[in-house]
């Protein structure tokens, strides 16, 4: 048996749910309303119907008058349901717009009342202006009122402020996040303003982190760790941009188009993206170019000490690397692999990948080193020979007269021969 509070199986609400005519979410919303609001709504409907039935507006009598009252009540309830989900800024803007529209309509009414037009024409113009300007004020005020919340009250009233803020924006590419050096640059406060991270760049970084290739997956996770590190830096603002560029599929093309629209700069390590952006006159901040610019200047004729690590392309060349990764090609150092040598710089070449230093062995330093090594080797040999129990010198011959007979006679008590 059903309890007293349960619904009958054949109730209209159950049948509507079974047939799917009423969505379940709407039914839950209606049932969740408090009962006192329903009482107020029913009272409003009854008052509207009774008022129109008693006063008989527009010469309506009986049921037509009651129907007019019911229609007015439904209009009010629908307005309530619509305004319930409206924002405060929209309501304030709509109210201000309606007031301004009514003021404009009042001015038009004052002007029309002083004309010599017939009374029906004047009434039509007055009511038309009232409805039209009231409607326009409501719609425009509601739409523009939503933009009030995006205006910062602390910002100065300067028209050029949004443009200046946009020009300071720098769009971050996936390559610089994977590289990781941008975090060190941000810690030194060399990058000012805001760093913009487009949503499609973040999506590409996530796809790299979820790749089946272990190397790509490691690089993607490193980029995410660098991004989290940058977000924790004080004084650095990282804004995730939801702006998307339609009509282009590649991430690089979207980044270039977004930078062109917003007037922002691009921070990247990608060589091809760097060239494409500069062709379109878009400012680019390249981390590799910054690193090359910070490398110490080396002039031909200077000497340096390097460690030869591998063979070069030519038969006699050896290759070394500086601490900043600059390649040093040394002529005649092929036989000196895994040895530290002194070289003289002969030339410096700038390539798209960085600087390359060419040099040759320093003969003066090598000859001095050879002499020092030879002297050290001689000292070591004398030390080793002198330390043995054998000597290379000839023993001196001593006369038999100097020998004490008692020292060599095993029988001291017997007389010598």
Coordinates of C-alpha atoms in Angstrom, one line a residue:
X1 CA 0.0 0.0 0.0
X2 CA 1.1 3.5 -0.7
X3 CA 1.7 5.9 2.1
X4 CA -0.3 9.0 2.6
X5 CA 2.3 11.2 1.1
X6 CA 2.9 9.1 -2.1
X7 CA 1.5 10.1 -5.5
X8 CA -1.2 8.1 -7.3
X9 CA 0.1 6.0 -10.2
X10 CA -2.4 7.7 -12.6
X11 CA -1.6 11.3 -11.5
X12 CA -1.0 13.9 -14.2
X13 CA 2.6 14.4 -13.1
X14 CA 3.4 10.7 -13.3
X15 CA 1.8 10.4 -16.7
X16 CA 3.7 13.4 -18.0
X17 CA 6.9 11.9 -16.7
X18 CA 6.1 8.5 -18.3
X19 CA 5.3 10.1 -21.7
X20 CA 8.4 12.4 -21.5
X21 CA 6.4 15.6 -22.0
X22 CA 8.0 17.3 -18.9
X23 CA 11.8 17.1 -18.5
X24 CA 12.9 15.6 -15.2
X25 CA 15.2 18.6 -14.4
X26 CA 12.3 21.0 -14.7
X27 CA 10.0 18.8 -12.5
X28 CA 12.7 18.7 -9.8
X29 CA 13.0 22.5 -10.0
X30 CA 9.3 23.0 -9.6
X31 CA 9.1 20.5 -6.7
X32 CA 12.0 22.2 -5.0
X33 CA 10.3 25.6 -4.8
X34 CA 9.1 26.6 -1.4
X35 CA 5.4 26.5 -0.9
X36 CA 5.0 30.1 0.3
X37 CA 6.1 31.4 -3.1
X38 CA 3.4 29.3 -4.8
X39 CA 0.9 30.8 -2.4
X40 CA 2.0 34.3 -3.3
X41 CA 1.8 33.5 -7.1
X42 CA -1.7 32.0 -6.7
X43 CA -2.7 35.1 -4.7
X44 CA -1.4 37.4 -7.4
X45 CA -3.3 35.5 -10.1
X46 CA -6.5 35.6 -8.1
X47 CA -6.1 39.3 -7.4
X48 CA -5.5 40.1 -11.0
X49 CA -8.5 38.1 -12.2
X50 CA -10.8 39.5 -9.5
X51 CA -9.6 43.1 -10.2
X52 CA -10.3 42.9 -13.9
X53 CA -13.6 41.1 -13.3
X54 CA -14.8 43.9 -10.9
X55 CA -13.4 46.9 -12.7
X56 CA -14.3 45.7 -16.3
X57 CA -11.4 47.5 -18.2
X58 CA -11.8 48.2 -21.9
X59 CA -15.6 47.5 -21.6
X60 CA -14.9 43.8 -20.9
X61 CA -17.6 42.0 -18.9
X62 CA -17.6 38.6 -17.2
X63 CA -15.3 36.0 -18.6
X64 CA -13.4 38.2 -21.0
X65 CA -12.5 40.5 -18.1
X66 CA -11.4 37.6 -16.0
X67 CA -9.3 36.2 -18.9
X68 CA -7.6 39.6 -19.3
X69 CA -6.7 39.5 -15.6
X70 CA -5.3 35.9 -16.0
X71 CA -3.3 37.0 -19.0
X72 CA -1.8 39.9 -17.1
X73 CA -0.9 37.6 -14.2
X74 CA 0.9 35.1 -16.5
X75 CA 2.9 38.0 -18.1
X76 CA 4.1 39.0 -14.6
X77 CA 5.0 35.4 -13.7
X78 CA 6.9 34.9 -16.9
X79 CA 8.8 38.2 -16.3
X80 CA 9.7 36.9 -12.8
X81 CA 11.1 33.6 -14.2
X82 CA 13.2 35.5 -16.7
X83 CA 14.5 38.1 -14.2
X84 CA 15.4 35.4 -11.7
X85 CA 18.4 34.3 -13.8
X86 CA 19.5 37.8 -14.7
X87 CA 22.6 39.3 -13.4
X88 CA 22.7 42.3 -11.1
X89 CA 24.6 44.4 -13.6
X90 CA 22.1 43.6 -16.3
X91 CA 19.1 44.5 -14.1
X92 CA 20.8 47.8 -13.1
X93 CA 21.6 48.6 -16.7
X94 CA 18.1 47.7 -17.9
X95 CA 16.5 49.9 -15.2
X96 CA 18.8 52.9 -16.2
X97 CA 18.0 52.3 -19.8
X98 CA 14.3 52.3 -19.3
X99 CA 14.4 55.5 -17.3
X100 CA 16.5 57.2 -20.0
X101 CA 14.1 55.9 -22.7
X102 CA 11.1 57.3 -20.8
X103 CA 12.8 60.7 -20.5
X104 CA 13.4 60.8 -24.2
X105 CA 9.7 59.8 -24.8
X106 CA 8.6 62.5 -22.5
X107 CA 10.6 65.1 -24.4
X108 CA 9.0 63.9 -27.6
X109 CA 5.5 64.1 -26.1
X110 CA 6.1 67.7 -25.0
X111 CA 7.1 68.7 -28.5
X112 CA 4.2 66.8 -30.1
X113 CA 1.7 68.3 -27.7
X114 CA 2.5 71.8 -29.0
X115 CA 1.9 70.9 -32.7
X116 CA -1.4 71.4 -34.6
X117 CA -1.8 67.7 -35.4
X118 CA -5.1 66.0 -34.7
X119 CA -5.5 64.4 -31.3
X120 CA -5.5 60.8 -32.5
X121 CA -2.2 61.4 -34.3
X122 CA -0.7 63.0 -31.2
X123 CA -1.8 60.0 -29.1
X124 CA -0.3 57.6 -31.6
X125 CA 3.0 59.4 -31.6
X126 CA 3.1 59.6 -27.8
X127 CA 2.4 55.9 -27.2
X128 CA 4.7 54.8 -30.1
X129 CA 7.6 56.8 -28.7
X130 CA 6.8 55.5 -25.2
X131 CA 7.0 51.9 -26.3
X132 CA 9.9 52.2 -28.7
X133 CA 12.2 54.2 -26.5
X134 CA 11.3 52.2 -23.4
X135 CA 12.1 49.0 -25.2
X136 CA 15.3 50.3 -26.7
X137 CA 16.5 51.6 -23.3
X138 CA 15.7 48.2 -21.7
X139 CA 17.5 46.1 -24.2
X140 CA 20.6 48.3 -24.7
X141 CA 20.9 49.0 -20.9
X142 CA 20.7 45.3 -20.1
X143 CA 23.4 44.4 -22.7
X144 CA 25.7 47.2 -21.8
X145 CA 25.2 46.8 -18.1
X146 CA 27.0 43.4 -18.2
X147 CA 30.2 45.1 -19.3
X148 CA 30.3 47.2 -16.1
X149 CA 31.8 44.3 -14.1
X150 CA 34.8 44.1 -16.5
X151 CA 35.8 47.7 -15.8
X152 CA 38.4 48.1 -13.1
X153 CA 37.6 51.1 -10.8
X154 CA 41.2 51.4 -9.8
X155 CA 42.5 51.8 -13.3
X156 CA 42.9 55.4 -14.5
X157 CA 40.4 56.8 -17.0
X158 CA 42.8 56.6 -19.9
X159 CA 41.8 55.3 -23.3
X160 CA 45.3 54.2 -24.1
X161 CA 45.5 51.9 -21.0
X162 CA 43.9 48.8 -22.6
X163 CA 46.1 49.2 -25.7
X164 CA 49.2 49.5 -23.5
X165 CA 48.2 46.5 -21.4
X166 CA 47.7 44.5 -24.6
X167 CA 51.0 45.5 -26.1
X168 CA 52.8 44.3 -23.0
X169 CA 51.3 40.8 -23.5
X170 CA 53.8 38.1 -24.6
X171 CA 52.4 34.8 -26.0
X172 CA 54.3 31.8 -24.9
X173 CA 55.0 28.9 -27.3
X174 CA 55.3 25.3 -26.4
X175 CA 59.0 25.1 -27.3
X176 CA 60.1 27.6 -24.6
X177 CA 58.1 25.7 -21.9
X178 CA 59.8 22.4 -22.8
X179 CA 63.2 24.2 -23.0
X180 CA 62.8 25.4 -19.4
X181 CA 65.2 28.4 -19.6
X182 CA 62.3 30.9 -19.6
X183 CA 61.7 30.1 -15.9
X184 CA 65.3 31.3 -15.1
X185 CA 64.8 34.4 -17.2
X186 CA 61.5 35.2 -15.4
X187 CA 63.2 34.8 -12.0
X188 CA 65.7 37.5 -13.0
X189 CA 62.8 39.9 -13.9
X190 CA 64.0 40.4 -17.5
X191 CA 60.4 39.7 -18.8
X192 CA 57.9 42.3 -17.7
X193 CA 54.2 42.5 -18.2
X194 CA 52.0 39.5 -18.6
X195 CA 52.7 36.2 -20.2
X196 CA 49.7 34.9 -22.2
X197 CA 49.3 31.1 -22.6
X198 CA 46.7 30.4 -25.3
X199 CA 44.4 27.4 -24.6
X200 CA 45.5 25.6 -27.8
X201 CA 49.2 25.9 -26.7
X202 CA 48.3 24.3 -23.4
X203 CA 46.4 21.6 -25.2
X204 CA 49.4 20.8 -27.4
X205 CA 51.6 20.6 -24.3
X206 CA 49.2 18.2 -22.7
X207 CA 49.2 16.0 -25.9
X208 CA 53.0 15.9 -25.8
X209 CA 52.9 14.9 -22.1
X210 CA 50.4 12.1 -22.9
X211 CA 52.3 10.8 -25.9
X212 CA 53.2 7.1 -26.2
X213 CA 56.8 8.0 -26.9
X214 CA 58.7 8.1 -23.6
X215 CA 61.0 10.9 -24.8
X216 CA 58.1 13.1 -25.9
X217 CA 56.2 12.3 -22.7
X218 CA 59.2 13.3 -20.6
X219 CA 59.5 16.6 -22.5
X220 CA 55.8 17.4 -22.1
X221 CA 55.9 16.7 -18.4
X222 CA 58.9 18.9 -18.0
X223 CA 57.0 21.7 -19.8
X224 CA 54.1 21.3 -17.4
X225 CA 56.5 21.5 -14.4
X226 CA 58.1 24.6 -15.8
X227 CA 54.7 26.2 -16.2
X228 CA 53.7 25.4 -12.6
X229 CA 57.1 26.8 -11.4
X230 CA 56.4 30.0 -13.3
X231 CA 52.8 30.3 -11.8
X232 CA 54.3 30.3 -8.3
X233 CA 56.7 33.2 -9.0
X234 CA 55.7 36.4 -7.2
X235 CA 55.2 39.4 -9.5
X236 CA 54.7 37.2 -12.6
X237 CA 51.2 37.1 -14.2
X238 CA 50.4 34.1 -16.4
X239 CA 47.0 34.5 -18.2
X240 CA 45.4 31.5 -19.9
X241 CA 43.7 32.9 -23.0
X242 CA 40.5 31.3 -24.3
X243 CA 40.8 33.1 -27.6
X244 CA 40.8 30.7 -30.6
X245 CA 41.6 31.4 -34.2
X246 CA 39.1 29.8 -36.6
X247 CA 40.2 28.8 -40.1
X248 CA 43.7 27.6 -39.2
X249 CA 44.6 24.1 -38.0
X250 CA 48.3 24.4 -37.0
X251 CA 49.3 25.8 -33.5
X252 CA 52.0 28.0 -35.0
X253 CA 49.6 29.6 -37.5
X254 CA 47.1 30.2 -34.6
X255 CA 49.8 31.7 -32.5
X256 CA 50.9 34.1 -35.3
X257 CA 47.4 35.1 -36.1
X258 CA 46.5 35.7 -32.4
X259 CA 49.7 37.8 -32.0
X260 CA 48.8 39.8 -35.1
X261 CA 45.3 40.5 -33.8
X262 CA 46.2 41.5 -30.3
X263 CA 49.5 43.2 -31.1
X264 CA 51.4 40.9 -28.7
X265 CA 54.9 39.5 -28.9
X266 CA 55.8 35.8 -29.3
X267 CA 58.3 34.0 -27.0
X268 CA 59.6 30.9 -28.8
X269 CA 62.6 28.8 -29.6
X270 CA 61.3 27.5 -32.9
X271 CA 63.4 28.6 -35.8
X272 CA 60.7 28.3 -38.4
X273 CA 58.1 30.1 -36.3
X274 CA 60.6 32.8 -35.7
X275 CA 61.1 33.4 -39.4
X276 CA 57.4 33.3 -40.2
X277 CA 56.5 35.8 -37.5
X278 CA 59.2 38.2 -38.5
X279 CA 58.1 38.1 -42.1
X280 CA 54.7 39.3 -40.9
X281 CA 56.3 42.1 -38.8
X282 CA 55.4 40.4 -35.5
X283 CA 57.9 41.0 -32.6
X284 CA 59.6 37.7 -31.5
X285 CA 61.6 37.1 -28.4
X286 CA 63.9 34.1 -29.1
X287 CA 65.5 32.4 -26.1
X288 CA 68.3 31.0 -28.3
X289 CA 69.2 34.4 -29.7
X290 CA 69.3 35.8 -26.2
X291 CA 71.6 33.0 -25.1
X292 CA 73.9 33.6 -28.1
X293 CA 74.0 37.3 -27.3
X294 CA 75.1 36.6 -23.8
X295 CA 78.0 34.4 -24.8
X296 CA 81.5 35.9 -24.1
X297 CA 83.0 37.5 -27.1
X298 CA 86.1 35.7 -28.5
X299 CA 88.5 37.5 -30.8
X300 CA 91.0 35.9 -33.2
X301 CA 94.5 35.6 -31.6
X302 CA 93.2 35.0 -28.1
X303 CA 94.3 31.9 -26.3
X304 CA 92.1 29.5 -24.3
X305 CA 92.3 26.1 -22.8
X306 CA 89.8 23.4 -23.9
X307 CA 89.2 19.7 -23.5
X308 CA 89.2 17.8 -26.8
X309 CA 86.2 15.4 -26.7
X310 CA 85.8 13.9 -30.2
X311 CA 87.1 13.9 -33.7
X312 CA 86.2 16.5 -36.3
X313 CA 85.1 16.2 -39.9
X314 CA 88.6 16.8 -41.2
X315 CA 91.3 14.1 -40.6
X316 CA 93.3 16.3 -38.3
X317 CA 90.5 18.2 -36.4
X318 CA 89.4 17.8 -32.9
X319 CA 86.2 19.2 -31.3
X320 CA 85.8 20.7 -27.9
X321 CA 82.9 22.6 -26.2
X322 CA 82.8 25.6 -23.9
X323 CA 80.7 25.7 -20.8
X324 CA 77.9 27.5 -22.6
X325 CA 77.8 24.9 -25.4
X326 CA 79.8 26.7 -28.0
X327 CA 81.6 24.3 -30.4
X328 CA 85.3 24.8 -30.8
X329 CA 87.0 23.1 -33.8
X330 CA 90.8 22.7 -33.2
X331 CA 93.1 21.9 -36.1
X332 CA 95.7 19.3 -35.4
X333 CA 94.0 18.0 -32.2
X334 CA 92.7 14.7 -33.5
X335 CA 95.4 12.8 -31.6
X336 CA 94.7 14.7 -28.4
X337 CA 91.3 13.4 -27.6
X338 CA 90.4 13.4 -23.8
X339 CA 93.3 15.8 -23.2
X340 CA 93.2 19.5 -22.2
X341 CA 95.2 21.7 -24.6
X342 CA 95.9 25.3 -25.1
X343 CA 94.8 26.8 -28.4
X344 CA 94.9 30.0 -30.3
X345 CA 91.6 31.3 -31.8
X346 CA 91.9 31.8 -35.6
X347 CA 88.3 32.8 -36.5
X348 CA 84.7 33.0 -35.1
X349 CA 81.7 32.2 -37.3
X350 CA 78.0 33.0 -36.5
X351 CA 75.6 30.3 -37.6
X352 CA 71.8 30.0 -37.2
X353 CA 72.5 27.4 -34.4
X354 CA 75.0 29.7 -32.6
X355 CA 78.7 30.6 -32.7
X356 CA 81.5 28.3 -33.9
X357 CA 85.1 29.0 -32.9
X358 CA 88.0 27.7 -35.0
X359 CA 91.5 27.5 -33.6
X360 CA 94.9 25.7 -33.7
X361 CA 97.2 24.3 -31.1
X362 CA 99.3 26.9 -29.3
X363 CA 102.9 25.7 -30.1
X364 CA 104.5 27.9 -27.5
X365 CA 102.4 26.4 -24.7
X366 CA 102.8 22.9 -26.1
X367 CA 106.6 23.1 -26.3
X368 CA 106.8 24.5 -22.7
X369 CA 104.5 21.7 -21.6
X370 CA 106.7 19.1 -23.3
X371 CA 109.8 20.5 -21.6
X372 CA 108.1 20.4 -18.2
X373 CA 106.8 16.9 -18.8
X374 CA 110.3 15.7 -19.8
X375 CA 111.8 17.3 -16.7
X376 CA 109.2 15.7 -14.5
X377 CA 109.7 12.3 -16.2
X378 CA 113.5 12.6 -15.6
X379 CA 113.0 13.4 -12.0
X380 CA 110.7 10.5 -11.5
X381 CA 113.2 8.1 -13.1
X382 CA 116.0 9.2 -10.8
X383 CA 113.8 8.9 -7.8
X384 CA 112.8 5.4 -8.8
X385 CA 116.5 4.3 -9.6
X386 CA 117.9 5.8 -6.4
X387 CA 115.3 4.2 -4.3
X388 CA 116.3 0.6 -5.3
X389 CA 118.9 -1.5 -3.5
X390 CA 121.0 -1.7 -6.7
X391 CA 123.1 1.1 -8.0
X392 CA 124.3 1.8 -11.5
X393 CA 127.6 3.2 -10.3
X394 CA 130.8 1.0 -10.3
X395 CA 132.0 0.0 -6.8
X396 CA 135.3 1.5 -5.7
X397 CA 138.2 -1.0 -5.4
X398 CA 139.9 -0.9 -2.0
X399 CA 143.4 -2.2 -1.1
X400 CA 143.8 -5.3 1.0
X401 CA 146.0 -3.3 3.4
X402 CA 143.1 -1.4 4.6
X403 CA 141.3 -4.5 5.6
X404 CA 141.6 -5.5 9.2
X405 CA 142.7 -9.2 9.4
X406 CA 140.8 -9.7 12.6
X407 CA 137.6 -8.6 10.8
X408 CA 138.1 -11.3 8.2
X409 CA 139.6 -14.0 10.3
X410 CA 136.9 -16.3 11.5
X411 CA 139.2 -17.7 14.2
X412 CA 140.6 -14.9 16.3
X413 CA 142.4 -17.2 18.7
X414 CA 144.7 -18.7 16.1
X415 CA 147.7 -17.0 14.8
X416 CA 147.7 -15.6 11.4
X417 CA 149.5 -17.4 8.7

